[in-house]
Amino acid sequence: MNKTARFLSIAAVTAFTAFGAHADEADGSQFALKFDTNRTRAEVQAEAATVAQTRSQEPAGSRVVTYSSTADRAAVRAQAAEALRLGKIPHGEFSAM
């Protein structure tokens, strides 16, 4: 009984691995995109040159906005201390209000 069960399990594993051998190519060529276009090479190159000329070299969101404050430093510190004392701003490890 033990030999028969072992033989059948080996036969089943062999059969399942044989199904995997019939898969498609490993390079993914079945997913290759095919394009049909009417534009000429010169049109595409002209568009690419226009985009390159009008594009900014600065990454989006990297510009720093400067702000000059007219508030007094001591007044801001006093307001922060007052807000902390009154419980208007969180403090310590527990910051949920």
Tab-separated table of N, CA and C in Angstrom:
chain	number	residue	atom	x	y	z
A	1	MET	N	0.821	-1.189	0.000
A	1	MET	CA	0.000	0.000	0.000
A	1	MET	C	0.865	1.252	0.000
A	2	ASN	N	1.924	1.252	0.788
A	2	ASN	CA	2.796	2.396	0.900
A	2	ASN	C	3.518	2.659	-0.411
A	3	LYS	N	3.958	1.596	-1.091
A	3	LYS	CA	4.649	1.757	-2.365
A	3	LYS	C	3.703	2.273	-3.436
A	4	THR	N	2.455	1.839	-3.405
A	4	THR	CA	1.477	2.284	-4.397
A	4	THR	C	1.149	3.763	-4.206
A	5	ALA	N	0.970	4.190	-2.983
A	5	ALA	CA	0.667	5.601	-2.709
A	5	ALA	C	1.850	6.477	-3.101
A	6	ARG	N	3.037	5.996	-2.817
A	6	ARG	CA	4.219	6.776	-3.174
A	6	ARG	C	4.359	6.876	-4.686
A	7	PHE	N	4.119	5.789	-5.403
A	7	PHE	CA	4.207	5.783	-6.858
A	7	PHE	C	3.172	6.730	-7.466
A	8	LEU	N	1.948	6.700	-6.936
A	8	LEU	CA	0.903	7.579	-7.467
A	8	LEU	C	1.204	9.057	-7.184
A	9	SER	N	1.757	9.350	-6.016
A	9	SER	CA	2.079	10.742	-5.714
A	9	SER	C	3.215	11.238	-6.598
A	10	ILE	N	4.196	10.402	-6.873
A	10	ILE	CA	5.278	10.787	-7.779
A	10	ILE	C	4.751	10.974	-9.187
A	11	ALA	N	3.832	10.118	-9.617
A	11	ALA	CA	3.239	10.244	-10.951
A	11	ALA	C	2.428	11.530	-11.058
A	12	ALA	N	1.715	11.896	-9.994
A	12	ALA	CA	0.917	13.121	-10.021
A	12	ALA	C	1.814	14.350	-10.082
A	13	VAL	N	2.891	14.365	-9.304
A	13	VAL	CA	3.823	15.494	-9.334
A	13	VAL	C	4.469	15.610	-10.703
A	14	THR	N	4.831	14.506	-11.298
A	14	THR	CA	5.434	14.516	-12.628
A	14	THR	C	4.457	15.047	-13.658
A	15	ALA	N	3.201	14.664	-13.560
A	15	ALA	CA	2.195	15.135	-14.510
A	15	ALA	C	1.984	16.637	-14.380
A	16	PHE	N	1.954	17.158	-13.149
A	16	PHE	CA	1.759	18.597	-12.958
A	16	PHE	C	2.963	19.401	-13.436
A	17	THR	N	4.161	18.873	-13.276
A	17	THR	CA	5.339	19.598	-13.759
A	17	THR	C	5.405	19.574	-15.273
A	18	ALA	N	4.844	18.579	-15.900
A	18	ALA	CA	4.830	18.529	-17.362
A	18	ALA	C	3.931	19.623	-17.935
A	19	PHE	N	2.866	19.971	-17.227
A	19	PHE	CA	2.007	21.052	-17.704
A	19	PHE	C	2.750	22.384	-17.710
A	20	GLY	N	3.616	22.597	-16.745
A	20	GLY	CA	4.378	23.834	-16.678
A	20	GLY	C	5.385	23.971	-17.799
A	21	ALA	N	5.810	22.883	-18.372
A	21	ALA	CA	6.793	22.918	-19.446
A	21	ALA	C	6.196	23.443	-20.741
A	22	HIS	N	4.892	23.504	-20.860
A	22	HIS	CA	4.248	23.961	-22.082
A	22	HIS	C	3.909	25.447	-22.038
A	23	ALA	N	4.520	26.196	-21.148
A	23	ALA	CA	4.249	27.625	-21.031
A	23	ALA	C	4.854	28.375	-22.208
A	24	ASP	N	4.515	29.645	-22.332
A	24	ASP	CA	5.007	30.470	-23.425
A	24	ASP	C	6.473	30.838	-23.182
A	25	GLU	N	7.031	31.649	-24.100
A	25	GLU	CA	8.433	32.017	-23.991
A	25	GLU	C	8.705	32.779	-22.699
A	26	ALA	N	9.921	32.680	-22.212
A	26	ALA	CA	10.294	33.330	-20.968
A	26	ALA	C	10.620	34.810	-21.159
A	27	ASP	N	10.802	35.265	-22.405
A	27	ASP	CA	11.182	36.657	-22.624
A	27	ASP	C	9.984	37.604	-22.632
A	28	GLY	N	8.789	37.105	-22.529
A	28	GLY	CA	7.608	37.956	-22.476
A	28	GLY	C	7.208	38.523	-23.820
A	29	SER	N	7.556	37.868	-24.892
A	29	SER	CA	7.255	38.407	-26.226
A	29	SER	C	5.756	38.419	-26.513
A	30	GLN	N	4.972	37.669	-25.766
A	30	GLN	CA	3.536	37.687	-25.992
A	30	GLN	C	2.922	38.998	-25.528
A	31	PHE	N	3.665	39.777	-24.718
A	31	PHE	CA	3.170	41.057	-24.242
A	31	PHE	C	3.747	42.232	-25.022
A	32	ALA	N	4.439	41.992	-26.099
A	32	ALA	CA	5.060	43.064	-26.877
A	32	ALA	C	3.986	43.958	-27.478
A	33	LEU	N	4.216	45.269	-27.400
A	33	LEU	CA	3.264	46.229	-27.946
A	33	LEU	C	3.537	46.455	-29.418
A	34	LYS	N	2.482	46.553	-30.167
A	34	LYS	CA	2.611	46.818	-31.599
A	34	LYS	C	1.894	48.121	-31.888
A	35	PHE	N	2.603	49.076	-32.504
A	35	PHE	CA	2.048	50.381	-32.800
A	35	PHE	C	1.868	50.530	-34.294
A	36	ASP	N	0.757	51.140	-34.670
A	36	ASP	CA	0.492	51.450	-36.078
A	36	ASP	C	0.237	52.950	-36.135
A	37	THR	N	1.169	53.688	-36.687
A	37	THR	CA	1.054	55.139	-36.699
A	37	THR	C	1.262	55.700	-38.098
A	38	ASN	N	0.739	56.888	-38.302
A	38	ASN	CA	0.861	57.546	-39.607
A	38	ASN	C	1.877	58.672	-39.580
A	39	ARG	N	2.460	58.952	-38.429
A	39	ARG	CA	3.417	60.043	-38.314
A	39	ARG	C	4.777	59.625	-38.840
A	40	THR	N	5.465	60.587	-39.435
A	40	THR	CA	6.803	60.297	-39.958
A	40	THR	C	7.833	60.481	-38.861
A	41	ARG	N	9.008	59.990	-39.117
A	41	ARG	CA	10.102	60.108	-38.163
A	41	ARG	C	10.452	61.574	-37.923
A	42	ALA	N	10.422	62.382	-38.969
A	42	ALA	CA	10.750	63.806	-38.848
A	42	ALA	C	9.738	64.532	-37.956
A	43	GLU	N	8.459	64.187	-38.050
A	43	GLU	CA	7.444	64.812	-37.204
A	43	GLU	C	7.679	64.483	-35.726
A	44	VAL	N	8.009	63.246	-35.458
A	44	VAL	CA	8.247	62.828	-34.079
A	44	VAL	C	9.490	63.522	-33.530
A	45	GLN	N	10.543	63.629	-34.327
A	45	GLN	CA	11.759	64.296	-33.882
A	45	GLN	C	11.524	65.783	-33.651
A	46	ALA	N	10.718	66.428	-34.497
A	46	ALA	CA	10.416	67.848	-34.308
A	46	ALA	C	9.623	68.065	-33.031
A	47	GLU	N	8.670	67.197	-32.745
A	47	GLU	CA	7.896	67.313	-31.510
A	47	GLU	C	8.786	67.103	-30.287
A	48	ALA	N	9.695	66.149	-30.359
A	48	ALA	CA	10.598	65.894	-29.238
A	48	ALA	C	11.518	67.080	-28.999
A	49	ALA	N	11.980	67.728	-30.055
A	49	ALA	CA	12.847	68.902	-29.907
A	49	ALA	C	12.078	70.062	-29.287
A	50	THR	N	10.807	70.242	-29.653
A	50	THR	CA	9.987	71.315	-29.093
A	50	THR	C	9.750	71.087	-27.612
A	51	VAL	N	9.464	69.880	-27.225
A	51	VAL	CA	9.222	69.568	-25.820
A	51	VAL	C	10.488	69.797	-25.009
A	52	ALA	N	11.630	69.407	-25.540
A	52	ALA	CA	12.890	69.581	-24.822
A	52	ALA	C	13.223	71.057	-24.622
A	53	GLN	N	12.846	71.913	-25.556
A	53	GLN	CA	13.136	73.345	-25.441
A	53	GLN	C	12.222	74.026	-24.436
A	54	THR	N	10.984	73.581	-24.319
A	54	THR	CA	10.026	74.246	-23.447
A	54	THR	C	9.995	73.652	-22.047
A	55	ARG	N	10.678	72.582	-21.810
A	55	ARG	CA	10.644	71.917	-20.509
A	55	ARG	C	11.619	72.578	-19.547
A	56	SER	N	11.200	72.721	-18.322
A	56	SER	CA	12.040	73.304	-17.288
A	56	SER	C	12.997	72.250	-16.752
A	57	GLN	N	14.211	72.657	-16.471
A	57	GLN	CA	15.202	71.730	-15.928
A	57	GLN	C	15.067	71.589	-14.414
A	58	GLU	N	14.246	72.415	-13.812
A	58	GLU	CA	14.052	72.388	-12.369
A	58	GLU	C	12.991	71.356	-12.007
A	59	PRO	N	13.273	70.441	-11.100
A	59	PRO	CA	12.271	69.447	-10.711
A	59	PRO	C	11.047	70.108	-10.085
A	60	ALA	N	9.899	69.523	-10.298
A	60	ALA	CA	8.652	70.074	-9.773
A	60	ALA	C	8.672	70.066	-8.250
A	61	GLY	N	8.286	71.178	-7.664
A	61	GLY	CA	8.204	71.278	-6.226
A	61	GLY	C	9.512	71.544	-5.524
A	62	SER	N	10.586	71.817	-6.261
A	62	SER	CA	11.867	72.014	-5.602
A	62	SER	C	12.155	73.487	-5.313
A	63	ARG	N	11.346	74.372	-5.812
A	63	ARG	CA	11.585	75.791	-5.581
A	63	ARG	C	11.205	76.136	-4.140
A	64	VAL	N	12.077	76.823	-3.474
A	64	VAL	CA	11.852	77.205	-2.088
A	64	VAL	C	11.260	78.606	-2.062
A	65	VAL	N	10.154	78.755	-1.358
A	65	VAL	CA	9.511	80.047	-1.228
A	65	VAL	C	10.068	80.733	0.007
A	66	THR	N	10.556	81.925	-0.180
A	66	THR	CA	11.095	82.658	0.959
A	66	THR	C	10.011	83.545	1.547
A	67	TYR	N	10.072	83.711	2.835
A	67	TYR	CA	9.080	84.512	3.538
A	67	TYR	C	9.801	85.314	4.599
A	68	SER	N	9.583	86.596	4.609
A	68	SER	CA	10.195	87.426	5.641
A	68	SER	C	9.110	87.857	6.611
A	69	SER	N	9.292	87.499	7.852
A	69	SER	CA	8.313	87.781	8.880
A	69	SER	C	8.598	89.124	9.536
A	70	THR	N	7.547	89.783	9.954
A	70	THR	CA	7.699	91.051	10.664
A	70	THR	C	7.425	90.885	12.149
A	71	ALA	N	7.139	89.648	12.587
A	71	ALA	CA	6.825	89.392	13.997
A	71	ALA	C	8.100	89.374	14.832
A	72	ASP	N	7.964	89.789	16.063
A	72	ASP	CA	9.081	89.792	16.992
A	72	ASP	C	9.268	88.385	17.555
A	73	ARG	N	10.511	87.946	17.648
A	73	ARG	CA	10.803	86.595	18.117
A	73	ARG	C	10.307	86.381	19.549
A	74	ALA	N	10.511	87.329	20.397
A	74	ALA	CA	10.092	87.191	21.796
A	74	ALA	C	8.573	87.112	21.903
A	75	ALA	N	7.862	87.866	21.067
A	75	ALA	CA	6.402	87.824	21.093
A	75	ALA	C	5.884	86.463	20.639
A	76	VAL	N	6.513	85.888	19.618
A	76	VAL	CA	6.095	84.567	19.123
A	76	VAL	C	6.361	83.506	20.181
A	77	ARG	N	7.491	83.571	20.844
A	77	ARG	CA	7.794	82.601	21.916
A	77	ARG	C	6.809	82.732	23.067
A	78	ALA	N	6.435	83.960	23.391
A	78	ALA	CA	5.473	84.173	24.471
A	78	ALA	C	4.096	83.624	24.096
A	79	GLN	N	3.703	83.799	22.840
A	79	GLN	CA	2.411	83.264	22.395
A	79	GLN	C	2.428	81.735	22.414
A	80	ALA	N	3.549	81.143	22.017
A	80	ALA	CA	3.662	79.680	22.031
A	80	ALA	C	3.594	79.151	23.465
A	81	ALA	N	4.266	79.819	24.394
A	81	ALA	CA	4.233	79.392	25.787
A	81	ALA	C	2.821	79.520	26.352
A	82	GLU	N	2.123	80.575	25.995
A	82	GLU	CA	0.742	80.786	26.453
A	82	GLU	C	-0.176	79.690	25.911
A	83	ALA	N	-0.038	79.352	24.620
A	83	ALA	CA	-0.869	78.310	24.009
A	83	ALA	C	-0.590	76.954	24.646
A	84	LEU	N	0.674	76.694	24.958
A	84	LEU	CA	1.033	75.439	25.607
A	84	LEU	C	0.436	75.375	27.017
A	85	ARG	N	0.491	76.458	27.724
A	85	ARG	CA	-0.044	76.505	29.080
A	85	ARG	C	-1.560	76.319	29.084
A	86	LEU	N	-2.242	76.869	28.075
A	86	LEU	CA	-3.700	76.762	28.007
A	86	LEU	C	-4.168	75.444	27.386
A	87	GLY	N	-3.230	74.635	26.896
A	87	GLY	CA	-3.593	73.336	26.316
A	87	GLY	C	-4.099	73.428	24.890
A	88	LYS	N	-3.769	74.501	24.180
A	88	LYS	CA	-4.225	74.667	22.794
A	88	LYS	C	-3.353	73.916	21.796
A	89	ILE	N	-2.130	73.592	22.189
A	89	ILE	CA	-1.241	72.829	21.315
A	89	ILE	C	-0.783	71.594	22.074
A	90	PRO	N	-0.541	70.465	21.363
A	90	PRO	CA	-0.131	69.236	22.036
A	90	PRO	C	1.314	69.325	22.507
A	91	HIS	N	1.649	68.523	23.506
A	91	HIS	CA	3.018	68.470	24.004
A	91	HIS	C	3.291	67.073	24.554
A	92	GLY	N	4.567	66.729	24.638
A	92	GLY	CA	4.965	65.423	25.153
A	92	GLY	C	4.744	64.319	24.136
A	93	GLU	N	4.755	63.089	24.599
A	93	GLU	CA	4.586	61.949	23.707
A	93	GLU	C	3.152	61.777	23.273
A	94	PHE	N	2.215	62.174	24.090
A	94	PHE	CA	0.809	62.058	23.757
A	94	PHE	C	0.379	63.348	23.060
A	95	SER	N	0.215	63.311	21.759
A	95	SER	CA	-0.050	64.542	21.032
A	95	SER	C	-1.472	64.613	20.488
A	96	ALA	N	-2.326	63.644	20.795
A	96	ALA	CA	-3.707	63.694	20.326
A	96	ALA	C	-4.490	64.683	21.149
A	97	MET	N	-5.320	65.445	20.511
A	97	MET	CA	-6.108	66.444	21.237
A	97	MET	C	-7.534	65.972	21.393
